[in-house]
Coordinates of C-alpha atoms in Angstrom, one line a residue:
M20 CA 0.0 0.0 0.0
E21 CA 2.3 2.7 -1.2
D22 CA -0.3 5.4 -1.6
C23 CA -2.5 4.8 1.4
R24 CA -5.3 7.3 1.8
P25 CA -7.1 6.6 5.1
L26 CA -9.2 9.8 4.8
G27 CA -10.8 8.5 1.6
F28 CA -11.5 5.2 3.4
L29 CA -13.2 6.9 6.3
I30 CA -15.3 9.1 4.2
G31 CA -16.4 6.3 2.0
L32 CA -17.2 3.9 4.8
P33 CA -20.9 4.9 5.4
F34 CA -21.6 4.6 1.7
A35 CA -19.9 1.2 1.6
L36 CA -22.1 0.1 4.5
V37 CA -25.2 1.0 2.5
A38 CA -23.7 -0.8 -0.5
L39 CA -23.1 -3.8 1.7
V40 CA -26.8 -4.1 2.5
L41 CA -27.5 -3.8 -1.3
S42 CA -25.0 -6.5 -2.0
L43 CA -26.7 -8.9 0.4
I44 CA -30.0 -8.2 -1.4
G45 CA -28.1 -8.8 -4.7
A46 CA -26.7 -12.1 -3.4
V47 CA -30.3 -13.3 -2.7
I48 CA -31.5 -12.2 -6.1
W49 CA -28.5 -13.9 -7.7
T50 CA -29.2 -17.2 -6.0
V51 CA -32.9 -17.1 -7.0
G52 CA -32.1 -16.0 -10.5
S53 CA -29.4 -18.7 -10.9
L54 CA -31.8 -21.4 -9.7
L55 CA -34.6 -20.2 -12.0
S56 CA -32.3 -20.1 -15.0
C57 CA -31.0 -23.6 -14.3
L58 CA -34.5 -25.0 -13.9
C59 CA -36.0 -23.3 -16.9
P60 CA -33.5 -22.2 -19.6
C61 CA -36.2 -20.4 -21.4
C62 CA -36.2 -17.7 -18.7
I63 CA -33.4 -15.7 -20.2
C64 CA -34.5 -12.7 -18.1
C65 CA -33.4 -14.5 -15.0
A66 CA -29.8 -14.6 -16.3
G67 CA -29.9 -10.8 -16.8
L68 CA -31.3 -10.5 -13.3
A69 CA -28.4 -12.6 -11.9
N70 CA -25.9 -10.4 -13.7
L71 CA -27.5 -7.3 -12.2
A72 CA -27.3 -8.9 -8.8
M73 CA -23.6 -9.7 -9.2
N74 CA -23.0 -6.0 -9.9
L75 CA -24.8 -5.3 -6.6
V76 CA -22.5 -7.7 -4.8
K77 CA -19.4 -6.0 -6.2
L78 CA -20.7 -2.5 -5.3
P79 CA -19.1 -2.1 -1.8
F80 CA -15.6 -2.7 -3.2
K81 CA -16.2 -0.3 -6.1
I82 CA -17.4 2.5 -3.7
I83 CA -14.5 2.1 -1.3
Q84 CA -12.0 2.1 -4.2
W85 CA -13.7 5.1 -5.8
F86 CA -13.5 7.2 -2.5
I87 CA -9.9 6.2 -1.9
H88 CA -8.8 7.3 -5.3
L89 CA -10.9 10.5 -5.1
I90 CA -9.0 11.9 -2.2
P91 CA -5.6 13.5 -3.2
C92 CA -2.5 12.8 -1.1

């Protein structure tokens, strides 16, 4: 961690906590969408829903990285 920016981490923490809740919802949606697309391959919209849910799961990491890179040294 050569360019550590703890201020960006602290500022982004509340937003990351909100995103963490969204990612838990996304994990549930992803599980249900994956099961539905395996059971019925004709439900192509379930695969799109699962991809959207995976973006929600990755959201906390994206938010923290965005805030850390936003704060100058």
